[in-house]
Short mmCIF file of C-alpha atoms in Angstrom, two decimals:
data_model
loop_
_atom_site.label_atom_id
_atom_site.label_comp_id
_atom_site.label_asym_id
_atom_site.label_seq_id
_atom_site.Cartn_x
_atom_site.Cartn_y
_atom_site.Cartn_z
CA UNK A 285 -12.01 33.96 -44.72
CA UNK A 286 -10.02 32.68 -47.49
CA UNK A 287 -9.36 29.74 -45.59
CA UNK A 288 -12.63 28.20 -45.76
CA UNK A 289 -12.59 28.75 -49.29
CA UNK A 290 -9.26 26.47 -49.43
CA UNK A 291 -10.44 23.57 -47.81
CA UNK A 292 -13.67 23.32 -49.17
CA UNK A 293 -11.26 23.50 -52.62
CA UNK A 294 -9.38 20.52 -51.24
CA UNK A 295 -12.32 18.35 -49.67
CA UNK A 296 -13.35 18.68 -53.55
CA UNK A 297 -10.57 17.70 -54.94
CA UNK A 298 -9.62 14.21 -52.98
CA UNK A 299 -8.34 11.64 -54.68
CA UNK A 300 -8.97 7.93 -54.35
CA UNK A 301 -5.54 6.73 -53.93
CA UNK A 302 -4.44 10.09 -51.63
CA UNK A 303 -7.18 9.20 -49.42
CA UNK A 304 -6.77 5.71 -48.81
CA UNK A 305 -2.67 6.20 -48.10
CA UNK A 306 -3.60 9.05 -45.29
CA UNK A 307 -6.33 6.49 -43.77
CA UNK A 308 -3.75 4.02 -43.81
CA UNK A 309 -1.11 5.69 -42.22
CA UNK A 310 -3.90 7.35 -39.54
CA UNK A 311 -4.27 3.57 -38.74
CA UNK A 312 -0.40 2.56 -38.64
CA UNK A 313 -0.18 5.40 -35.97
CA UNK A 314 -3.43 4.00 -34.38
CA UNK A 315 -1.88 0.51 -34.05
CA UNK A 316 1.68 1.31 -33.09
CA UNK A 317 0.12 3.45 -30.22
CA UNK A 318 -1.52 0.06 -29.32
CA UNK A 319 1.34 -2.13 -29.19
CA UNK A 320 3.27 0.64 -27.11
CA UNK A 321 0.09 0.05 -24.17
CA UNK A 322 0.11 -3.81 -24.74
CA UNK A 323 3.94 -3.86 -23.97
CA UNK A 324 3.71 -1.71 -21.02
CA UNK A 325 0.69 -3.88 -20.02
CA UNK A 326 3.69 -7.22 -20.24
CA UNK A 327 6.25 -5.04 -18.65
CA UNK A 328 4.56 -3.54 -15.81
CA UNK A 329 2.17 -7.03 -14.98
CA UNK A 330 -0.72 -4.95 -14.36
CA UNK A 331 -3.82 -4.79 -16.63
CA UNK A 332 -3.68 -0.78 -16.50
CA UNK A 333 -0.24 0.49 -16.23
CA UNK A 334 -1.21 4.26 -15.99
CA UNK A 335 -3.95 5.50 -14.15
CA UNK A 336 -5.35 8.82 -13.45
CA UNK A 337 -6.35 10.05 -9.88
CA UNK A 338 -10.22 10.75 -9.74
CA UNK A 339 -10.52 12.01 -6.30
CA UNK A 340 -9.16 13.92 -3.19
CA UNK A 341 -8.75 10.88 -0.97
CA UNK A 342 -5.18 10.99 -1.40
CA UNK A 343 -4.49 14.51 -0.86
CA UNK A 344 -2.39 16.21 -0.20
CA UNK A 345 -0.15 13.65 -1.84
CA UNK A 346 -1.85 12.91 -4.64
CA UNK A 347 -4.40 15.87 -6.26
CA UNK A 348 -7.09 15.05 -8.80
CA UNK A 349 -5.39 15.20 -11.94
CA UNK A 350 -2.20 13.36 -10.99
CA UNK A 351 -1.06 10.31 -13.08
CA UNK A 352 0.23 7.17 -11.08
CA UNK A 353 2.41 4.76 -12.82
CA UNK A 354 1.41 0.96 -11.44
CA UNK A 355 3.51 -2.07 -11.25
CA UNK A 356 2.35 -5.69 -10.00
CA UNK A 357 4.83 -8.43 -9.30
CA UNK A 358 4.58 -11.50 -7.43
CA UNK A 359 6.04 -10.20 -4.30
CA UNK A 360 3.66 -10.04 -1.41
CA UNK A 361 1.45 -7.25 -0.07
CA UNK A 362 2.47 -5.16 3.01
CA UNK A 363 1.27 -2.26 4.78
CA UNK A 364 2.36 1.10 3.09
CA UNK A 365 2.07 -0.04 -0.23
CA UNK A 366 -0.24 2.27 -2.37
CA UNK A 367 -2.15 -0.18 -4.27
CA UNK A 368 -5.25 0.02 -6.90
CA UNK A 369 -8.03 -2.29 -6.60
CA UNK A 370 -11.40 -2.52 -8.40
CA UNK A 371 -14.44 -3.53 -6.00
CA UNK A 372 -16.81 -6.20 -7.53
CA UNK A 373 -19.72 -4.61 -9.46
CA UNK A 374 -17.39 -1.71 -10.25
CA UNK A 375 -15.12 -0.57 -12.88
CA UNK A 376 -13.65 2.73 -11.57
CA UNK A 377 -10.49 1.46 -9.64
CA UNK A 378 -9.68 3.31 -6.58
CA UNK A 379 -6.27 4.38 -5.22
CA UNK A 380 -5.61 3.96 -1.67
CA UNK A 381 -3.07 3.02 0.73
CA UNK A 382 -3.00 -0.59 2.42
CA UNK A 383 -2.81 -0.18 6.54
CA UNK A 384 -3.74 -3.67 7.19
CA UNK A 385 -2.23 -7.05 5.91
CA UNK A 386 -3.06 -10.27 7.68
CA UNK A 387 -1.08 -13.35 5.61
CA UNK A 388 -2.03 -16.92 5.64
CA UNK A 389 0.46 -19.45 6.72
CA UNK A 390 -0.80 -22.18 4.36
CA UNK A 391 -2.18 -20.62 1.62
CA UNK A 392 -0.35 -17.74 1.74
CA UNK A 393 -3.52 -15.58 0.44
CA UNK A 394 -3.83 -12.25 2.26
CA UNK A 395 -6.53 -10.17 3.57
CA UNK A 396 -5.88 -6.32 3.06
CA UNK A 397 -7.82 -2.93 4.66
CA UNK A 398 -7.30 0.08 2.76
CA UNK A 399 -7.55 3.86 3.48
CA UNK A 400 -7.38 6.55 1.58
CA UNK A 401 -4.76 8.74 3.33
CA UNK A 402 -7.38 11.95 3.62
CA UNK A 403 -10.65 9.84 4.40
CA UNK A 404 -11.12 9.66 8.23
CA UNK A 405 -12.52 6.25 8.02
CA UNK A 406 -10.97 2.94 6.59
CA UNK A 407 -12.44 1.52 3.24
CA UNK A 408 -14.89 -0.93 4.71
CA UNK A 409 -17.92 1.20 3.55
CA UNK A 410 -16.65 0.93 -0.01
CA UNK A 411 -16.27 -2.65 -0.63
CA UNK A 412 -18.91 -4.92 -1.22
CA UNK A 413 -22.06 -5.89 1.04
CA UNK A 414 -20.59 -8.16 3.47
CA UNK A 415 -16.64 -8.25 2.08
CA UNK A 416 -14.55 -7.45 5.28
CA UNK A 417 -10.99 -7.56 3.52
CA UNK A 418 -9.23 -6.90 -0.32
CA UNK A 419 -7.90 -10.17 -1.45
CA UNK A 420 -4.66 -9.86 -3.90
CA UNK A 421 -7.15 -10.81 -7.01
CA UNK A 422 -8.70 -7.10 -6.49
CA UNK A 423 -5.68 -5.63 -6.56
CA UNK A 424 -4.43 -4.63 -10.13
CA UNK A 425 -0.94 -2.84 -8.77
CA UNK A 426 0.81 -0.85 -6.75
CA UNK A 427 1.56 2.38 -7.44
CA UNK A 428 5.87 3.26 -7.80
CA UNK A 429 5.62 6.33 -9.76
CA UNK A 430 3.94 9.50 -9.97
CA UNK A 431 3.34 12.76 -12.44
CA UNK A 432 1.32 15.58 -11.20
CA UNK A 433 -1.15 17.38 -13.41
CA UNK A 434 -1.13 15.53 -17.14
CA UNK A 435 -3.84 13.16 -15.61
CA UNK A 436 -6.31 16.66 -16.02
CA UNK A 437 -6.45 15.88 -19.98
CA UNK A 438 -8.54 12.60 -19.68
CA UNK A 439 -10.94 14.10 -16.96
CA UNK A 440 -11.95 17.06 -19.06
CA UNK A 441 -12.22 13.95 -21.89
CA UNK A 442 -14.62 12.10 -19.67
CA UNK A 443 -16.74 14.37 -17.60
CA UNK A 444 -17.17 17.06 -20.49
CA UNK A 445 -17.85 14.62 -23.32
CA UNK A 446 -18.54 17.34 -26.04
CA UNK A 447 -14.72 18.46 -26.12
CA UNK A 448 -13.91 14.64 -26.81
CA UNK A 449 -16.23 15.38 -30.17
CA UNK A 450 -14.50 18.54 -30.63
CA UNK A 451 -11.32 17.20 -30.61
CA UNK A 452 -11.87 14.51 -32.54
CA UNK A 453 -14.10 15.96 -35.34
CA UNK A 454 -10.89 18.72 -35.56
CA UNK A 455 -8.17 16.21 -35.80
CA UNK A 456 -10.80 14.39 -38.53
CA UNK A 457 -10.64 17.58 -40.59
CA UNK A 458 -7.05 17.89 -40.39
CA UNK A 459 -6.46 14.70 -41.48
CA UNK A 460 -8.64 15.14 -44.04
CA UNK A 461 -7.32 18.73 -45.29
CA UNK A 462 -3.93 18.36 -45.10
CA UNK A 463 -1.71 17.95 -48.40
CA UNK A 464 0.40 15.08 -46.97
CA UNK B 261 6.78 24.46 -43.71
CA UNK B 262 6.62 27.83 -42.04
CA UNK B 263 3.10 27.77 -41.03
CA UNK B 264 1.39 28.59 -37.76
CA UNK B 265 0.38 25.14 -37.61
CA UNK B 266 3.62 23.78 -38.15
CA UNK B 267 5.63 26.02 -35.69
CA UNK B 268 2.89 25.58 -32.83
CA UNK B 269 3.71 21.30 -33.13
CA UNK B 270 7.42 21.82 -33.46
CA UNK B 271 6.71 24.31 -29.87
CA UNK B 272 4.53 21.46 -28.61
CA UNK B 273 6.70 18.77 -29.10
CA UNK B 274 9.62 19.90 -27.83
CA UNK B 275 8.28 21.54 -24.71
CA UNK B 276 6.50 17.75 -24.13
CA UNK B 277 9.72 16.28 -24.68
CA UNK B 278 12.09 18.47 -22.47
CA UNK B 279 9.77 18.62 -19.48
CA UNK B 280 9.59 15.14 -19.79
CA UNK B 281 13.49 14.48 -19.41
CA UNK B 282 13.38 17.01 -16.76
CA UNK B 283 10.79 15.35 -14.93
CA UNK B 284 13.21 11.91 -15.71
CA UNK B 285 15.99 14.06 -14.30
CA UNK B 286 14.42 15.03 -10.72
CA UNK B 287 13.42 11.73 -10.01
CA UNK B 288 17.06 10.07 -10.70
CA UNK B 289 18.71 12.67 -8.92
CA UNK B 290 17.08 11.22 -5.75
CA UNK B 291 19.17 8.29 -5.71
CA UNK B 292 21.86 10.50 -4.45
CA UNK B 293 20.48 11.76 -1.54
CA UNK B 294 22.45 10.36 1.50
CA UNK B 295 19.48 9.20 4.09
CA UNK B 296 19.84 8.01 8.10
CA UNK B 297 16.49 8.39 9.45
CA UNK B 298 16.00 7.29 12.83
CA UNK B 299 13.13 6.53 15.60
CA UNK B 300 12.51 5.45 18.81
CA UNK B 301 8.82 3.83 20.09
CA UNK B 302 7.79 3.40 23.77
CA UNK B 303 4.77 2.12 24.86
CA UNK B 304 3.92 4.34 27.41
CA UNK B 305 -0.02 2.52 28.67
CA UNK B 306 -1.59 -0.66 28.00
CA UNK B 307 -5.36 1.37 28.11
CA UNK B 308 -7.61 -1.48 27.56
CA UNK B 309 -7.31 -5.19 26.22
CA UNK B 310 -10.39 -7.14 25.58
CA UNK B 311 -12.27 -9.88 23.77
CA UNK B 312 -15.03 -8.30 21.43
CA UNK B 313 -17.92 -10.08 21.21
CA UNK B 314 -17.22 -10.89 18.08
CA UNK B 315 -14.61 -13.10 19.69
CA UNK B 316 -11.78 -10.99 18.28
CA UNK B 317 -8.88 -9.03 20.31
CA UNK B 318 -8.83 -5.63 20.96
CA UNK B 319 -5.63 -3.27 21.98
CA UNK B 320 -5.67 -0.03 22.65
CA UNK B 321 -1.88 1.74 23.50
CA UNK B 322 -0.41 4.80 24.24
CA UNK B 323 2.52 5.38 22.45
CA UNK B 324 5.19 7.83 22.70
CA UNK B 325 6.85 7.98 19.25
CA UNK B 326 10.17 10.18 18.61
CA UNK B 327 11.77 10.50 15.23
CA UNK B 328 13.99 12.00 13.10
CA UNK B 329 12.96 11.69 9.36
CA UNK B 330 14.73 15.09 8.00
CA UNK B 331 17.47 13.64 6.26
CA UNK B 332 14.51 11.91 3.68
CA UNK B 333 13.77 15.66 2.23
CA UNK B 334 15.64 16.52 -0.89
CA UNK B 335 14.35 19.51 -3.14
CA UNK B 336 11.99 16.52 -5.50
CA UNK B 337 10.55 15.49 -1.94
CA UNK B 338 6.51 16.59 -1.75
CA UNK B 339 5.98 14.77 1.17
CA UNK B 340 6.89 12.03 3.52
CA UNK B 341 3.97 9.63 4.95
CA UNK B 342 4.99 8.04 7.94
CA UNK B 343 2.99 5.71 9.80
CA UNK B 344 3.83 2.77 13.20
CA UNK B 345 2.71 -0.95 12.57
CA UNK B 346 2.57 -3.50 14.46
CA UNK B 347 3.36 -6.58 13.19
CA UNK B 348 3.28 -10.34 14.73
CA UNK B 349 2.77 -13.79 13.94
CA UNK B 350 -0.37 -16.04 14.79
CA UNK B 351 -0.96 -19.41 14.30
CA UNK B 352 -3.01 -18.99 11.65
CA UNK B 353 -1.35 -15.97 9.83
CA UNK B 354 2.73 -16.09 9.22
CA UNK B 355 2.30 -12.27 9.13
CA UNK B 356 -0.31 -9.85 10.41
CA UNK B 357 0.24 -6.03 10.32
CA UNK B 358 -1.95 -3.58 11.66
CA UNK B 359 -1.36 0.09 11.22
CA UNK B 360 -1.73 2.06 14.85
CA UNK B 361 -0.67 5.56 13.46
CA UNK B 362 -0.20 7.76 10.86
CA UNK B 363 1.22 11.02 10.07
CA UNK B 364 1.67 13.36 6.75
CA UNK B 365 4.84 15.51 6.90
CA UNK B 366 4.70 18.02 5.17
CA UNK B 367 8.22 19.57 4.54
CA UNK B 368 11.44 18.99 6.75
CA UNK B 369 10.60 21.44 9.71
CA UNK B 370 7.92 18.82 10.64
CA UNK B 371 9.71 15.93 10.30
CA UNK B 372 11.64 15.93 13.55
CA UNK B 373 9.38 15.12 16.62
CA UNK B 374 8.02 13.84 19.27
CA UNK B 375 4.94 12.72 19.76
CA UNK B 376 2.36 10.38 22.46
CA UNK B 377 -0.33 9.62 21.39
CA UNK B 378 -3.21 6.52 21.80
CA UNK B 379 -3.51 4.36 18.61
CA UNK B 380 -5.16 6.02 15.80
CA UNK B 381 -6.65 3.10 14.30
CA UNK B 382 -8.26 0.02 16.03
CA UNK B 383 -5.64 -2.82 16.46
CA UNK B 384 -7.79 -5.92 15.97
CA UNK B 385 -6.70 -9.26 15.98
CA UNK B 386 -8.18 -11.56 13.81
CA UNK B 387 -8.57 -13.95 16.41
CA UNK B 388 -7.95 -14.33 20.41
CA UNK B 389 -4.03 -14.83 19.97
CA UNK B 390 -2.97 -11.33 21.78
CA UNK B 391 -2.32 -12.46 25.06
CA UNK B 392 1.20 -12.15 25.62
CA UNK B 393 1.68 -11.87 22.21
CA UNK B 394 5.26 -10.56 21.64
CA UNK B 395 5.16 -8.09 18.42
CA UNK B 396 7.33 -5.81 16.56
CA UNK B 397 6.80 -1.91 15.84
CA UNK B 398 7.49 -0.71 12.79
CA UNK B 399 7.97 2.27 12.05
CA UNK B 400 7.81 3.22 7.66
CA UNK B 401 8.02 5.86 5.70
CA UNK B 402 6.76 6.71 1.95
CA UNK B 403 8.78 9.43 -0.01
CA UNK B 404 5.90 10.76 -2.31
CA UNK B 405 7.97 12.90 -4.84
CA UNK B 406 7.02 16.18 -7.06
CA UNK B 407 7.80 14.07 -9.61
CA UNK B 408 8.80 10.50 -10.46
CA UNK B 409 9.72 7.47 -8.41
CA UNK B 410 8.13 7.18 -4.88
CA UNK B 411 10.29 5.31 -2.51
CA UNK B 412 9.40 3.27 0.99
CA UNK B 413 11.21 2.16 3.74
CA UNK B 414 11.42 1.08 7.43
CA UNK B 415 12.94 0.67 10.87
CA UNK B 416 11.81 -2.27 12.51
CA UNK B 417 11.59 -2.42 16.51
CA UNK B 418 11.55 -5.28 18.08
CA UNK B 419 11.20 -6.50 21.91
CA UNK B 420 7.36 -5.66 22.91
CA UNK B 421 4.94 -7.82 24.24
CA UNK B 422 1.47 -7.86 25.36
CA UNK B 423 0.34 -8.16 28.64
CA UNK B 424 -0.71 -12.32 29.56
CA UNK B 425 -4.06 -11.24 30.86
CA UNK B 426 -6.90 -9.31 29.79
CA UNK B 427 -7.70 -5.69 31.18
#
């Protein structure tokens, strides 16, 4: 138990100066990490670059857990093309495949049906009362990449909030205790 | 500087880092995979074409669909989604596609066949405009990898046309 004894020894003995370079630095980190997501946000086009597969409606390609990496560009929407939309009124985004494109001549807008490639039934039942068809303003990207597994960290983080504490309050302490 | 602590971040890092450049490595060496896929789509029975009463056009085909996709596996493959189109032009739209069928291979054993089969999904027109509408099939495919980049492509068939009347 000698430990405890320590870093209740080094809690008491913080100096001013000591503490005010580590909170610094802890906020250098913060920010850098920051400006790494912003830039991806430029490169990629897409408001989330990353996102994390919630359910099973892509299986077997892609499990719960899995990360998709997301790109938009300007070229137009075809049949095929996993792509991530939010419905209006919502803010989980959902990943599904697009099996039905109909483009305008003039306007060149399009109206998209989506399916998730393990749901029996297209995505009508999802999207709002009344909306027949995804328009290209729901869709945040399509997906071009893919990472199975790491995705499991930030579902454990949001459906089991109390290890988000723990972690947090541990990395607080260790910040705080070490002799940096 | 030889503390648990510090040895467990050192492990940490590292192990982060190399799977990650393994990971990198899997998906590049995809790029060398030599691929000639091939397919061949009949339309085998017109089965019913009608106005709904929504005022919208209704197909429904039987298809007879034969294809070889095994040369897409490579040892990063998890899967190959393949599914038939058909796409067309309208007055109103310069481009509709509607997805008939779908299939998920699994590994390369299943990705030779042959198959007939009615349309899966409903092939709705937005509009009247079938009626001897001539349209392409389209057969595509979507590499989903173990890991990394995901890659699409397609054979386009053209040449087949609706019948002029409805049934």
């Amino acid at each position: 138990m000698g430990w405890i004894g320590e870093t209740v020894d080094s809690i008491k003995s913080i100096k001013i100066r000591q503490l005010l370079t580590q909170a610094v630095t802890l906020g250098m980190i913060v920010t850098s990490a920051l400006i790494i997501w912003k830039a991806l946000m430029c490169v990629t086009g897409t408001e989330s670059p990353v996102v994390v597969v919630l359910s099973g409606s892509m299986e077997p390609g892609f499990q719960r857990g899995d990360i998709l990496f997301l790109r938009m560009t300007k070229e137009p929407i075809r049949t095929g093309e996993i792509v991530v939309f939010n419905i209006d009124g919502r803010d989980i985004p959902i990943v599904h495949r697009a099996i039905e494109v109909h483009e305008r001549k003039t306007t060149g807008e399009v109206d998209v049906l989506t399916k998730g490639d393990n749901n029996d039934v297209d995505d009508i039942g999802l999207y709002a009362d009344g909306q027949m068809w995804l328009h290209r303003h729901h869709i945040m990207g399509r997906a071009v990449g893919f990472l199975p597994y790491v995705g499991w960290v930030t579902i454990i983080m949001t459906e089991k909030p109390i290890i988000k504490y723990i972690l947090i309050g541990a990395l607080g302490l260790l910040v705080i205790t070490s002799k940096d | 500087m030889h503390s648990f602590g510090y040895r467990a971040n050192a492990l940490l890092t590292f192990s982060v880092t190399a799977l990650a450049f393994i990971c990198a490595i899997a998906s590049f060496s995809d790029k060398f995979s030599n691929q000639n896929p091939s397919a061949e789509i009949q339309i085998l029975n017109i089965n019913r074409f009608k106005k709904q009463s929504y005022g919208n056009d209704e197909v429904s085909l039987t298809l007879d669909i034969s294809a070889d996709l095994q040369s897409l596996f490579t040892w990063n493959t998890k899967q190959v989604f393949a599914f038939v189109a058909a796409e067309y032009e309208t007055p109103k739209n310069s481009l509709n596609q509607v997805s008939l069928w779908d299939v998920i291979i699994p590994d390369k054993e299943h990705a030779k066949f042959r198959i007939q089969t009615s349309n899966k999904y409903r092939f709705i027109d937005q509009g009247h405009n079938l009626r001897g509408k001539e349209f392409n099939l389209t057969l595509h495919w979507h590499v989903m990898p173990k890991t990394g980049k995901m890659l699409a492509d397609k054979i386009i068939m053209p040449g087949y046309s609706l019948p002029d009347a409805y049934k």
